[in-house]
Short mmCIF file of C-alpha atoms in Angstrom, two decimals:
data_model
loop_
_atom_site.label_atom_id
_atom_site.label_comp_id
_atom_site.label_asym_id
_atom_site.label_seq_id
_atom_site.Cartn_x
_atom_site.Cartn_y
_atom_site.Cartn_z
CA MET K 1134 -7.10 -33.18 -16.26
CA ASN K 1135 -10.21 -31.45 -17.38
CA ALA K 1136 -10.29 -30.85 -20.99
CA ASN K 1137 -13.35 -28.33 -20.16
CA HIS K 1138 -12.61 -26.47 -17.39
CA THR K 1139 -12.17 -22.65 -16.99
CA PRO K 1140 -12.03 -20.34 -14.21
CA SER K 1141 -15.81 -18.48 -12.99
CA THR K 1142 -14.94 -14.57 -12.05
CA SER K 1143 -17.29 -15.97 -9.68
CA SER K 1144 -15.24 -18.03 -7.63
CA THR K 1145 -12.95 -16.74 -5.17
CA SER K 1146 -10.96 -19.93 -5.03
CA SER K 1147 -9.81 -18.52 -9.32
CA THR K 1148 -6.24 -17.08 -9.58
CA VAL K 1149 -6.28 -14.69 -12.36
CA LEU K 1150 -2.40 -13.43 -13.46
CA ILE K 1151 -2.11 -10.00 -15.09
CA THR K 1152 0.55 -8.05 -16.77
CA GLY K 1153 1.21 -4.71 -16.76
CA GLY K 1154 -1.68 -4.11 -14.74
CA THR K 1155 -0.21 -0.90 -12.63
CA SER K 1156 -2.68 1.38 -14.57
CA GLY K 1157 -5.17 1.46 -17.73
CA MET K 1158 -6.54 -1.34 -18.86
CA GLY K 1159 -5.23 -4.08 -16.81
CA PHE K 1160 -5.70 -1.71 -13.61
CA ALA K 1161 -9.43 -1.83 -14.04
CA THR K 1162 -9.42 -5.52 -14.66
CA ALA K 1163 -7.82 -6.66 -12.04
CA ARG K 1164 -10.73 -4.20 -9.69
CA LEU K 1165 -13.19 -5.67 -12.06
CA LEU K 1166 -12.08 -9.41 -10.70
CA LEU K 1167 -11.15 -8.51 -7.25
CA ALA K 1168 -15.09 -7.60 -6.60
CA THR K 1169 -15.96 -11.03 -8.17
CA GLY K 1170 -14.24 -12.39 -5.56
CA ALA K 1171 -10.74 -13.42 -7.48
CA GLN K 1172 -7.41 -13.68 -5.82
CA VAL K 1173 -5.83 -11.26 -8.47
CA VAL K 1174 -1.65 -11.19 -8.91
CA ILE K 1175 -0.50 -7.62 -11.08
CA THR K 1176 2.37 -7.24 -12.37
CA GLY K 1177 4.86 -3.29 -13.31
CA ARG K 1178 8.38 -3.04 -13.71
CA ASP K 1179 8.50 0.33 -10.46
CA GLU K 1180 7.65 -0.89 -7.37
CA ALA K 1181 6.59 2.37 -6.51
CA ARG K 1182 3.37 2.23 -9.31
CA LEU K 1183 2.90 -1.25 -7.25
CA ALA K 1184 2.20 -0.04 -4.42
CA LEU K 1185 -0.35 2.66 -5.39
CA ALA K 1186 -2.01 0.43 -7.45
CA ALA K 1187 -2.63 -1.57 -4.62
CA GLU K 1188 -3.72 1.08 -2.53
CA ARG K 1189 -6.84 1.47 -4.46
CA LEU K 1190 -7.68 -1.23 -5.66
CA GLY K 1191 -7.66 -2.38 -2.02
CA GLY K 1192 -7.52 -6.46 -2.71
CA GLY K 1193 -6.46 -6.61 0.59
CA ASP K 1194 -4.54 -11.05 0.51
CA ARG K 1195 -6.47 -11.61 -3.16
CA LEU K 1196 -3.95 -9.51 -4.34
CA LEU K 1197 -0.53 -9.73 -4.90
CA THR K 1198 2.23 -7.58 -6.20
CA VAL K 1199 5.04 -8.47 -8.28
CA ARG K 1200 8.01 -6.62 -9.71
CA ALA K 1201 8.59 -8.17 -13.09
CA ASP K 1202 8.98 -7.04 -16.78
CA ALA K 1203 6.90 -8.51 -19.56
CA ALA K 1204 10.32 -7.94 -21.69
CA ALA K 1205 12.45 -9.45 -19.42
CA PRO K 1206 12.34 -13.21 -19.87
CA ALA K 1207 14.12 -14.15 -16.34
CA ASP K 1208 11.61 -12.15 -14.69
CA LEU K 1209 8.61 -13.87 -16.21
CA ALA K 1210 10.65 -17.08 -15.11
CA ARG K 1211 10.28 -15.49 -11.28
CA LEU K 1212 7.28 -14.35 -11.80
CA ALA K 1213 5.60 -17.92 -11.82
CA ASP K 1214 7.72 -19.04 -8.98
CA THR K 1215 6.11 -16.32 -6.71
CA VAL K 1216 2.78 -17.30 -8.28
CA ARG K 1217 3.56 -21.28 -7.61
CA GLU K 1218 4.41 -21.45 -4.15
CA ARG K 1219 1.55 -18.92 -3.13
CA TYR K 1220 -1.66 -20.14 -5.26
CA GLY K 1221 0.15 -23.13 -6.41
CA LYS K 1222 -1.75 -22.71 -9.73
CA LEU K 1223 -3.42 -19.59 -12.30
CA ASP K 1224 -7.47 -19.99 -13.80
CA GLY K 1225 -6.64 -16.91 -16.37
CA VAL K 1226 -4.08 -14.83 -17.66
CA PHE K 1227 -4.22 -11.54 -19.02
CA ALA K 1228 -1.07 -11.05 -21.06
CA ASN K 1229 -1.85 -7.03 -21.03
CA ALA K 1230 2.03 -5.56 -20.54
CA GLY K 1231 2.51 -3.67 -23.69
CA VAL K 1232 4.10 -0.43 -24.92
CA ALA K 1233 3.32 2.39 -27.51
CA GLY K 1234 6.10 3.62 -30.14
CA PHE K 1235 4.88 6.34 -33.70
CA HIS K 1236 6.95 7.20 -35.76
CA PRO K 1237 7.74 7.29 -39.48
CA VAL K 1238 8.94 4.67 -40.70
CA GLU K 1239 12.39 6.12 -41.26
CA ALA K 1240 13.18 7.22 -37.95
CA VAL K 1241 12.65 4.12 -36.18
CA ASP K 1242 16.38 2.82 -34.88
CA GLU K 1243 17.33 -0.73 -33.94
CA ALA K 1244 16.74 0.58 -30.11
CA GLU K 1245 13.53 1.40 -29.88
CA PHE K 1246 12.03 -1.57 -32.48
CA ALA K 1247 14.06 -3.56 -29.40
CA ARG K 1248 11.72 -1.85 -26.11
CA ILE K 1249 8.54 -2.10 -28.68
CA VAL K 1250 8.64 -5.78 -30.28
CA ASP K 1251 10.58 -7.21 -26.96
CA THR K 1252 7.76 -6.20 -24.90
CA ASN K 1253 4.92 -6.36 -27.33
CA LEU K 1254 5.56 -9.93 -28.86
CA LYS K 1255 8.01 -11.33 -26.36
CA GLY K 1256 6.05 -10.70 -23.19
CA VAL K 1257 3.32 -11.60 -24.37
CA PHE K 1258 4.92 -15.05 -26.09
CA PHE K 1259 7.28 -16.25 -22.67
CA THR K 1260 3.84 -15.24 -21.01
CA VAL K 1261 2.38 -17.39 -21.72
CA GLN K 1262 4.75 -20.28 -21.76
CA HIS K 1263 5.87 -19.35 -17.88
CA THR K 1264 2.33 -19.80 -17.23
CA LEU K 1265 1.46 -22.80 -18.51
CA PRO K 1266 2.29 -25.69 -16.28
CA LEU K 1267 0.78 -23.66 -13.62
CA LEU K 1268 -2.47 -23.43 -15.86
CA GLU K 1269 -2.19 -27.38 -16.05
CA ALA K 1270 -2.28 -27.40 -12.48
CA ALA K 1271 -5.35 -25.85 -12.62
CA GLY K 1272 -6.70 -28.60 -15.07
CA GLY K 1273 -7.06 -25.92 -17.80
CA GLY K 1274 -7.48 -22.80 -17.84
CA SER K 1275 -8.00 -19.06 -19.80
CA VAL K 1276 -4.82 -16.58 -21.56
CA VAL K 1277 -5.92 -12.96 -22.99
CA LEU K 1278 -3.77 -11.38 -24.64
CA ASN K 1279 -3.99 -7.69 -25.36
CA ALA K 1280 -3.37 -6.69 -29.16
CA SER K 1281 -5.05 -3.55 -30.77
CA TRP K 1282 -7.04 -2.58 -33.43
CA THR K 1283 -4.30 -0.95 -35.86
CA PRO K 1284 -3.55 -4.97 -37.01
CA HIS K 1285 -7.12 -4.00 -38.86
CA ARG K 1286 -6.67 -1.24 -40.42
CA GLY K 1287 -3.66 0.69 -42.33
CA PHE K 1288 -2.30 3.04 -39.25
CA PRO K 1289 0.85 5.41 -40.78
CA GLY K 1290 3.11 5.89 -38.37
CA ALA K 1291 2.56 2.14 -36.03
CA ALA K 1292 4.47 0.11 -38.29
CA VAL K 1293 6.58 -1.72 -36.04
CA TYR K 1294 3.71 -1.14 -32.93
CA ALA K 1295 1.15 -2.30 -34.90
CA ALA K 1296 2.88 -5.49 -37.02
CA SER K 1297 3.86 -6.24 -32.48
CA LYS K 1298 0.08 -6.52 -32.58
CA ALA K 1299 -0.08 -8.32 -34.98
CA ALA K 1300 1.83 -10.97 -34.16
CA VAL K 1301 -0.18 -11.73 -31.14
CA LEU K 1302 -3.41 -11.76 -33.22
CA SER K 1303 -1.15 -15.38 -34.32
CA LEU K 1304 -0.07 -15.80 -31.52
CA ALA K 1305 -3.61 -16.33 -30.42
CA ARG K 1306 -4.29 -18.49 -33.36
CA THR K 1307 -2.32 -20.49 -32.86
CA LEU K 1308 -2.01 -20.90 -29.04
CA GLY K 1309 -5.34 -21.08 -29.41
CA ALA K 1310 -5.40 -23.90 -31.54
CA GLU K 1311 -2.03 -25.67 -29.92
CA LEU K 1312 -3.15 -26.02 -26.76
CA ALA K 1313 -6.88 -27.14 -26.73
CA GLY K 1314 -6.55 -29.83 -26.30
CA ARG K 1315 -4.36 -29.21 -22.82
CA GLY K 1316 -7.31 -27.60 -21.39
CA ILE K 1317 -6.88 -23.59 -22.05
CA ARG K 1318 -8.26 -21.71 -23.91
CA VAL K 1319 -6.00 -18.05 -25.79
CA ASN K 1320 -8.19 -15.25 -26.69
CA SER K 1321 -7.26 -11.10 -28.16
CA VAL K 1322 -8.86 -8.41 -27.61
CA SER K 1323 -8.37 -5.44 -29.76
CA PRO K 1324 -9.41 -2.07 -28.28
CA GLY K 1325 -9.62 1.24 -29.85
CA TYR K 1326 -8.66 4.64 -28.97
CA ILE K 1327 -8.98 3.79 -25.29
CA ALA K 1328 -8.61 7.19 -22.62
CA THR K 1329 -5.90 5.36 -21.05
CA GLU K 1330 -3.01 6.87 -19.18
CA MET K 1331 -0.93 5.68 -22.33
CA PHE K 1332 -3.47 7.88 -24.95
CA HIS K 1333 -3.05 10.99 -22.67
CA ALA K 1334 0.77 10.21 -23.67
CA ALA K 1335 0.15 9.84 -27.69
CA VAL K 1336 -2.73 12.56 -27.39
CA PRO K 1337 -1.59 15.10 -24.55
CA ASP K 1338 -4.18 18.01 -26.47
CA PRO K 1339 -7.39 17.69 -25.71
CA ALA K 1340 -8.03 19.53 -28.41
CA GLY K 1341 -7.16 16.86 -30.51
CA HIS K 1342 -9.34 14.25 -29.17
CA GLU K 1343 -12.49 15.81 -30.76
CA PRO K 1344 -11.00 14.29 -34.40
CA ILE K 1345 -11.02 10.59 -32.88
CA ARG K 1346 -14.35 10.64 -31.37
CA ALA K 1347 -15.53 11.53 -35.01
CA GLN K 1348 -14.01 8.88 -36.60
CA VAL K 1349 -15.83 6.80 -34.00
CA PRO K 1350 -19.44 5.72 -34.26
CA LEU K 1351 -20.08 5.45 -31.59
CA GLY K 1352 -18.80 8.79 -30.71
CA ARG K 1353 -17.40 8.04 -28.23
CA LEU K 1354 -13.13 7.25 -26.24
CA GLY K 1355 -13.35 3.95 -25.23
CA GLN K 1356 -13.05 3.21 -21.24
CA ALA K 1357 -10.16 1.25 -19.71
CA GLU K 1358 -13.92 -0.52 -18.32
CA ASP K 1359 -15.07 -1.27 -21.49
CA VAL K 1360 -11.84 -3.42 -22.28
CA ALA K 1361 -11.99 -4.88 -19.08
CA GLU K 1362 -15.52 -6.50 -19.18
CA THR K 1363 -14.68 -8.45 -22.09
CA VAL K 1364 -11.29 -9.24 -20.02
CA ALA K 1365 -13.34 -11.03 -17.37
CA PHE K 1366 -16.01 -12.38 -20.02
CA LEU K 1367 -13.31 -14.03 -21.71
CA LEU K 1368 -11.69 -15.80 -18.65
CA SER K 1369 -14.97 -16.95 -16.78
CA ASP K 1370 -17.10 -19.68 -17.94
CA ARG K 1371 -19.73 -17.85 -19.69
CA SER K 1372 -16.94 -18.08 -22.69
CA SER K 1373 -16.45 -22.11 -22.32
CA TYR K 1374 -16.52 -22.23 -26.20
CA ILE K 1375 -14.26 -19.06 -27.21
CA THR K 1376 -10.87 -19.73 -28.53
CA ALA K 1377 -8.31 -18.63 -31.06
CA GLN K 1378 -11.26 -15.40 -31.02
CA ASP K 1379 -9.99 -11.96 -31.37
CA ILE K 1380 -13.05 -9.56 -30.02
CA VAL K 1381 -12.27 -5.88 -31.22
CA ILE K 1382 -13.23 -3.05 -28.86
CA ASP K 1383 -13.55 0.18 -30.94
CA GLY K 1384 -16.94 1.27 -31.21
CA GLY K 1385 -17.31 0.27 -34.80
CA LEU K 1386 -14.11 2.22 -35.70
CA VAL K 1387 -12.25 -0.38 -37.54
CA PRO K 1388 -15.71 -1.20 -39.39
CA ALA K 1389 -16.21 2.36 -40.08
CA THR K 1390 -11.98 3.91 -41.38
CA PRO K 1391 -11.00 2.83 -44.22
CA ALA K 1392 -7.54 1.68 -45.08
CA LEU K 1393 -5.05 4.59 -44.52
CA ALA K 1394 -2.40 5.55 -46.79
CA GLY K 1395 0.70 6.68 -45.32
#
């Protein structure tokens, strides 16, 4: 095994898995990687959304879509088998699938707690576990976990969501250390306010966007492409000496925002 192996997103031999790739940051990353010549596998829970994403991406034979729910380890095992049969290996993984939920602590019931944690934590962990043999088959590779800015600062109403993402930050540090000797780098990204479908569902009124922009030193919402560029860098050999790290992509929001009280 080559402990220094990392994938190059400019190589047509590079094969990357993106969970939750039908929209938002996952979709933008898939589009960017396809443009560099990579082979890309995207997952989603809904067949119709997968088909639409494939049509929009236009990746031809270099794009594989697999219906899989990241919260279901059996789906992730089947996903790994499918990738093994098609490509035999993976050079990179973007564990991007996630769900949001913002409620006062008293309003969170067990079902909502499980919904968030099952996708955001269990899904990320088992995505890595099931793809490890495929990364090792490539001689090593790079894994990027999608976390959030919310664990970096107090955010009222985000108790469960932020805790699930804090666990993702911990996974990146721990797995980065644990897997380094096997030639696998693990890092995370912590997006701030990114103008994705998830953001617009949480803040549907455009009038609510201005107060949010006002909090961001760069004066704008992030775009999915801002995250995709960073993920592509972390998946590539340009970041070959970076592991167990988190990169916050938030326009300066975290350094400029004090912890908030509920």
